[in-house]
């Protein structure tokens, strides 16, 4: 080998060796050469941690949730710190009001959320060192398709008669009746036992064995939020309702004597001549509860099956005075100004209602119908007898009193 070739070989070997040394240095395997890479990273992580807030924010429901409750879902809490700001908005930017707890550890919206709505929550908190933490989440509340509500009567704060049941009508068919019923409680200051009865998959009524005690208070609690009433269908209501029971008024209509006796607390306070259903159109018998009152209303026979050959109603009176509904099928206790005064107390002429003498316009305070209307409240009881017709169905109006206690309790799901 010549000297020139030997020198070229040494240069090449040296270059190769140098490359290896460079690569080795870049790998960081030699702590002394790298200046202590791994320990430096640990120190950097520790330093970064010291600069991060210790406040730990939790937003519920979790980010991306769907079918969230409209009552209890939204909440922000923090540990190892205090909340300094929370904003909640709908997807289109509408703000939702909320309240921060006194200790600034939690926040909740102060209004009920809307169904089928997407909400965004942004929260900020500080720890004891004043370092700030942030958290964000977005969730969507349960849709009307996947939720149910119950429309109830009587109304919160109302005063009603002793016959008024709690009646709840659901907007979806309830197949898990037991779960729903367990979420509903009805109690009374009188101490009476209250039982509930399902008339269908969409209606449940609750009452005591005998009429409510006068001057008592009844409380209805709906704790249905999140209760699965049917497969994939959840309750959204969380509500407490109270109503007062007034004086005990029960009126007794006798279609044979054509007379109505009005009693209060067991004492007869008024006797009124009436005209009930004719022999061709008998009035239902049984215990009926006043469910609605109208100073004037329209009554058209076509709406309850009384039609002429042309399909129009056998009657169509646009201003029936002092009308009180007794059944959902159309039985009323009402004023009658079109009939002769002589029929009241002597002959039954109606299409099934109970008529009382009245004056057109509903302003004559001297008429029996006016007296009855002004002395009645929703929930008062009317017992009708001697009509020759069948007993009214318990679910035709608020008339569950026509079912004995054993049968009533048998309709409970719990």
XYZ file of C-alpha atoms in Angstrom:
414
model
C 0.000 0.000 0.000
C 1.400 3.444 -0.873
C 1.616 6.264 1.635
C -1.073 8.217 -0.180
C -3.527 5.295 -0.004
C -2.713 4.743 3.688
C -3.458 8.412 4.454
C -6.805 8.234 2.605
C -7.813 5.141 4.608
C -6.960 6.806 7.917
C -8.987 9.890 6.971
C -12.028 7.743 6.076
C -11.804 5.742 9.302
C -11.445 8.914 11.286
C -14.523 10.435 9.595
C -16.577 7.293 10.275
C -15.486 7.215 13.892
C -16.310 10.902 14.236
C -19.804 10.243 12.915
C -20.336 7.537 15.471
C -19.215 9.833 18.215
C -21.599 12.568 17.054
C -24.512 10.171 16.888
C -23.726 8.842 20.345
C -23.617 12.342 21.781
C -27.075 13.231 20.285
C -28.655 10.138 21.880
C -28.148 11.516 25.363
C -26.898 8.241 26.736
C -23.902 9.912 28.329
C -25.206 12.082 31.182
C -21.914 13.874 31.593
C -21.716 14.733 27.904
C -25.370 15.905 27.797
C -25.325 17.834 30.991
C -27.741 15.393 32.827
C -30.756 15.224 30.387
C -33.171 13.047 32.405
C -32.655 14.858 35.664
C -33.069 18.179 33.862
C -36.442 17.015 32.445
C -37.612 15.986 35.896
C -36.607 19.353 37.240
C -38.493 21.061 34.406
C -41.629 18.999 35.106
C -41.425 19.845 38.785
C -41.018 23.514 38.013
C -44.011 23.429 35.656
C -46.143 21.704 38.276
C -45.276 24.393 40.787
C -46.564 26.989 38.330
C -49.922 25.116 37.708
C -53.023 25.784 39.804
C -53.967 23.127 42.333
C -57.667 23.996 41.914
C -59.526 20.979 40.530
C -62.735 21.911 38.684
C -65.480 19.369 37.949
C -68.361 20.092 35.561
C -71.366 17.798 35.441
C -72.648 16.319 33.273
C -69.415 15.351 31.613
C -68.400 16.912 28.335
C -70.318 15.479 25.390
C -73.186 14.044 27.445
C -76.659 13.702 25.959
C -80.082 13.076 27.559
C -79.009 15.205 30.526
C -81.543 16.175 33.181
C -83.168 19.593 32.952
C -83.272 19.845 36.758
C -80.134 18.468 38.354
C -77.579 17.969 35.627
C -75.743 21.256 35.463
C -73.307 21.864 38.316
C -69.768 23.114 38.775
C -67.661 22.255 41.827
C -64.055 22.856 42.780
C -61.658 21.290 45.270
C -58.384 22.854 46.472
C -59.594 26.263 45.422
C -62.527 28.628 44.901
C -64.569 29.447 41.820
C -63.935 32.900 40.408
C -66.263 32.745 37.440
C -68.778 30.465 35.731
C -70.667 31.139 32.528
C -73.335 28.931 31.020
C -74.876 29.585 27.623
C -76.997 27.877 25.034
C -75.380 26.962 21.739
C -76.614 30.242 20.241
C -75.096 32.306 23.043
C -78.086 32.930 25.304
C -76.868 33.267 28.898
C -78.240 31.073 31.684
C -78.402 32.682 35.122
C -76.837 30.844 38.035
C -75.824 31.156 41.656
C -72.464 30.680 43.369
C -72.462 29.098 46.824
C -71.404 31.194 49.817
C -68.097 29.340 50.101
C -67.496 29.690 46.340
C -67.022 25.943 46.048
C -70.011 25.253 43.791
C -72.301 26.821 41.200
C -75.708 25.844 39.820
C -78.125 27.399 37.332
C -80.986 29.237 39.028
C -83.538 28.327 36.337
C -84.809 25.067 34.941
C -83.104 24.092 31.706
C -84.924 23.544 28.443
C -85.333 20.132 26.885
C -83.423 19.181 23.746
C -80.963 22.055 24.170
C -77.169 22.129 24.021
C -75.427 24.094 26.787
C -71.831 25.217 27.144
C -70.162 25.767 30.522
C -66.900 27.613 31.140
C -65.461 27.734 34.661
C -62.482 29.471 36.256
C -61.020 28.922 39.717
C -57.995 29.952 41.814
C -56.022 27.983 44.343
C -54.570 29.325 47.598
C -51.529 30.617 45.734
C -53.676 32.599 43.339
C -52.931 30.364 40.376
C -55.808 30.086 37.890
C -57.410 26.900 36.482
C -59.936 26.622 33.660
C -62.430 23.941 32.611
C -64.976 23.740 29.787
C -67.762 21.319 28.915
C -70.747 21.011 26.611
C -73.814 18.796 27.042
C -77.307 18.327 25.603
C -80.469 17.921 27.679
C -82.995 15.162 27.215
C -85.280 15.553 24.206
C -89.107 15.578 24.350
C -89.026 12.266 22.485
C -86.975 10.670 25.256
C -88.761 12.244 28.216
C -92.206 12.388 29.799
C -94.104 14.861 31.950
C -97.279 14.592 33.987
C -99.994 17.242 33.845
C -101.647 17.339 37.250
C -104.682 18.751 38.961
C -105.419 20.544 41.252
C -103.122 23.523 40.900
C -100.520 24.562 43.422
C -101.958 26.898 46.066
C -105.591 26.273 45.142
C -108.512 25.643 47.494
C -110.735 22.772 46.387
C -113.653 20.711 47.549
C -113.469 17.498 49.579
C -113.934 15.294 46.506
C -110.977 16.567 44.485
C -108.551 13.723 43.658
C -104.970 14.240 42.583
C -105.137 13.354 38.897
C -102.000 13.043 36.762
C -102.053 12.600 32.992
C -98.741 11.636 31.367
C -97.783 12.681 27.843
C -96.204 9.277 27.126
C -97.374 5.749 27.813
C -95.906 4.552 31.095
C -94.897 0.893 31.047
C -92.798 0.998 34.212
C -95.693 2.105 36.410
C -94.100 1.006 39.678
C -90.998 3.154 39.170
C -93.087 6.189 38.275
C -95.527 5.701 41.148
C -92.633 5.388 43.608
C -91.519 8.817 42.434
C -94.899 10.342 43.358
C -96.094 10.852 46.920
C -99.357 12.356 48.159
C -99.807 13.161 51.849
C -102.324 15.101 53.906
C -102.256 16.882 57.242
C -105.389 14.944 58.202
C -103.336 11.740 58.371
C -105.647 9.925 55.958
C -104.151 7.056 53.984
C -103.852 7.978 50.316
C -103.749 5.348 47.562
C -103.139 5.735 43.837
C -104.944 3.968 41.008
C -103.852 3.603 37.375
C -106.769 4.024 34.972
C -104.483 3.530 31.968
C -100.837 3.734 30.954
C -101.210 7.524 30.891
C -103.423 8.372 33.858
C -103.029 7.871 37.596
C -105.367 9.318 40.260
C -104.782 9.416 44.031
C -107.333 9.798 46.840
C -108.153 8.657 50.395
C -110.818 6.059 51.208
C -113.359 8.743 52.131
C -113.539 12.374 51.091
C -110.662 14.588 52.206
C -111.119 16.108 55.644
C -112.285 19.691 55.399
C -109.681 22.397 56.130
C -106.756 20.012 55.639
C -103.722 20.533 53.409
C -102.582 18.034 50.774
C -99.041 17.843 49.390
C -98.095 16.274 46.067
C -94.406 15.592 45.436
C -93.154 14.698 41.972
C -89.631 13.259 42.119
C -89.567 11.951 38.564
C -86.334 13.440 37.307
C -84.357 10.628 35.686
C -87.017 7.975 36.389
C -87.364 5.627 33.408
C -91.093 5.454 32.704
C -90.679 3.393 29.548
C -87.713 2.059 27.634
C -85.459 5.041 26.901
C -88.040 7.556 28.165
C -87.195 9.457 31.351
C -89.028 11.795 33.677
C -87.959 15.421 33.967
C -90.200 16.776 36.736
C -89.089 17.673 40.219
C -91.826 19.620 41.917
C -93.795 19.998 45.153
C -97.431 21.106 45.037
C -99.719 21.917 47.955
C -103.439 22.617 47.932
C -106.045 23.300 50.603
C -109.310 21.463 51.219
C -112.149 23.878 51.894
C -115.481 23.328 53.623
C -117.276 20.026 53.103
C -119.962 20.633 50.472
C -121.870 17.694 49.009
C -125.010 18.183 46.914
C -127.608 15.442 46.405
C -129.641 15.420 43.178
C -132.748 13.211 43.119
C -134.091 12.843 39.595
C -137.291 11.301 40.927
C -138.221 14.187 43.231
C -136.532 16.641 40.840
C -134.799 18.339 43.692
C -131.240 19.060 44.796
C -130.231 19.419 48.442
C -126.976 21.255 49.081
C -125.224 20.299 52.305
C -122.247 21.845 54.046
C -120.564 19.928 56.833
C -123.540 17.574 56.837
C -126.194 20.287 57.205
C -128.659 21.175 54.422
C -128.136 24.820 53.465
C -130.220 25.021 50.276
C -132.897 23.055 48.418
C -133.135 23.778 44.689
C -135.679 22.469 42.130
C -133.992 20.886 39.105
C -134.720 19.289 35.740
C -132.575 16.249 34.956
C -132.273 14.080 31.842
C -135.426 13.105 30.037
C -136.515 9.434 29.885
C -134.903 9.248 26.426
C -131.649 10.906 27.586
C -131.151 9.874 31.182
C -128.541 11.440 33.432
C -125.723 9.277 34.760
C -126.035 8.223 38.383
C -123.307 8.183 40.994
C -120.765 10.378 42.730
C -119.450 13.192 40.556
C -116.844 15.867 41.234
C -116.966 19.399 39.892
C -113.940 19.752 37.613
C -114.530 23.093 35.819
C -116.691 26.201 36.168
C -117.786 28.567 33.391
C -119.838 31.707 33.873
C -121.027 31.116 30.303
C -120.158 28.460 27.765
C -121.341 27.022 24.459
C -123.056 23.646 24.382
C -123.419 21.916 21.023
C -125.163 18.555 20.906
C -122.951 17.373 18.058
C -119.925 17.296 20.363
C -121.558 14.662 22.585
C -123.393 12.610 19.968
C -126.759 14.384 19.830
C -127.219 15.146 16.132
C -130.057 15.664 13.689
C -130.349 13.829 10.362
C -128.206 16.526 8.753
C -125.381 15.823 11.201
C -125.805 19.090 13.068
C -126.365 19.217 16.802
C -129.873 18.766 18.155
C -129.107 21.896 20.136
C -126.451 24.597 19.937
C -126.664 27.124 22.757
C -123.820 29.613 22.682
C -124.345 31.202 26.103
C -125.277 28.541 28.648
C -124.991 30.330 32.018
C -123.342 29.135 35.236
C -122.097 25.809 33.883
C -120.239 23.376 36.148
C -118.664 20.291 34.559
C -119.324 16.899 36.199
C -117.945 14.479 33.587
C -115.474 14.665 30.732
C -118.155 13.220 28.434
C -120.333 16.315 28.806
C -122.516 16.091 31.908
C -122.989 19.549 33.473
C -124.877 21.162 36.289
C -125.928 24.419 34.647
C -128.339 27.291 34.391
C -131.262 27.044 31.973
C -132.986 30.235 30.719
C -134.708 28.756 27.653
C -136.959 26.303 29.478
C -140.228 27.333 31.105
C -139.873 28.096 34.820
C -142.531 25.472 35.493
C -140.324 22.527 34.463
C -137.929 22.885 37.403
C -139.062 20.591 40.157
C -141.721 18.977 37.995
C -140.343 17.368 34.823
C -137.018 16.063 33.495
C -136.363 17.534 30.063
C -132.624 17.734 29.433
C -130.242 15.728 27.245
C -128.536 14.372 30.370
C -127.417 17.444 32.259
C -128.931 18.788 35.463
C -130.605 22.132 34.809
C -131.392 24.933 37.260
C -133.569 27.958 36.624
C -131.553 30.924 35.353
C -131.681 34.145 33.336
C -129.975 34.845 30.004
C -126.722 36.741 30.446
C -125.629 35.107 33.714
C -125.959 38.383 35.617
C -129.146 37.793 37.589
C -127.991 37.183 41.159
C -131.470 36.108 42.284
C -131.571 32.823 40.329
C -130.965 29.355 41.800
C -128.274 28.692 39.189
C -126.382 31.823 40.211
C -126.558 30.813 43.872
C -125.252 27.335 43.133
C -122.457 28.638 40.924
C -121.302 31.243 43.431
C -121.386 28.776 46.351
C -119.453 26.008 44.579
C -115.744 25.381 44.081
C -113.915 22.881 41.925
C -113.731 19.620 43.846
C -117.191 19.866 45.405
C -119.226 16.669 45.211
C -122.579 16.087 43.487
C -124.323 12.755 44.110
C -127.018 11.957 41.541
C -129.630 9.223 42.064
C -132.893 7.791 40.711
C -132.226 8.623 37.069
C -132.709 5.108 35.732
C -129.331 5.227 33.996
C -126.037 3.451 34.750
C -123.457 4.655 37.255
C -120.886 6.984 35.761
C -117.527 5.355 34.970
C -114.821 6.160 37.563
C -112.514 7.584 34.893
C -115.209 9.725 33.239
C -114.072 12.956 34.802
C -112.716 12.981 38.353
C -115.168 10.366 39.531
C -113.056 7.634 41.089
C -115.296 7.698 44.161
C -117.577 5.293 42.295
C -115.003 2.545 42.858
C -114.843 0.847 46.252
C -111.656 1.091 48.304
C -110.481 -2.467 47.670
C -110.840 -2.087 43.917
C -109.187 1.301 44.055
C -106.125 0.010 45.894
C -105.934 -2.971 43.526
C -105.117 -0.512 40.765
C -101.889 0.517 42.447
C -98.568 -0.543 40.898
C -96.684 -0.684 44.213
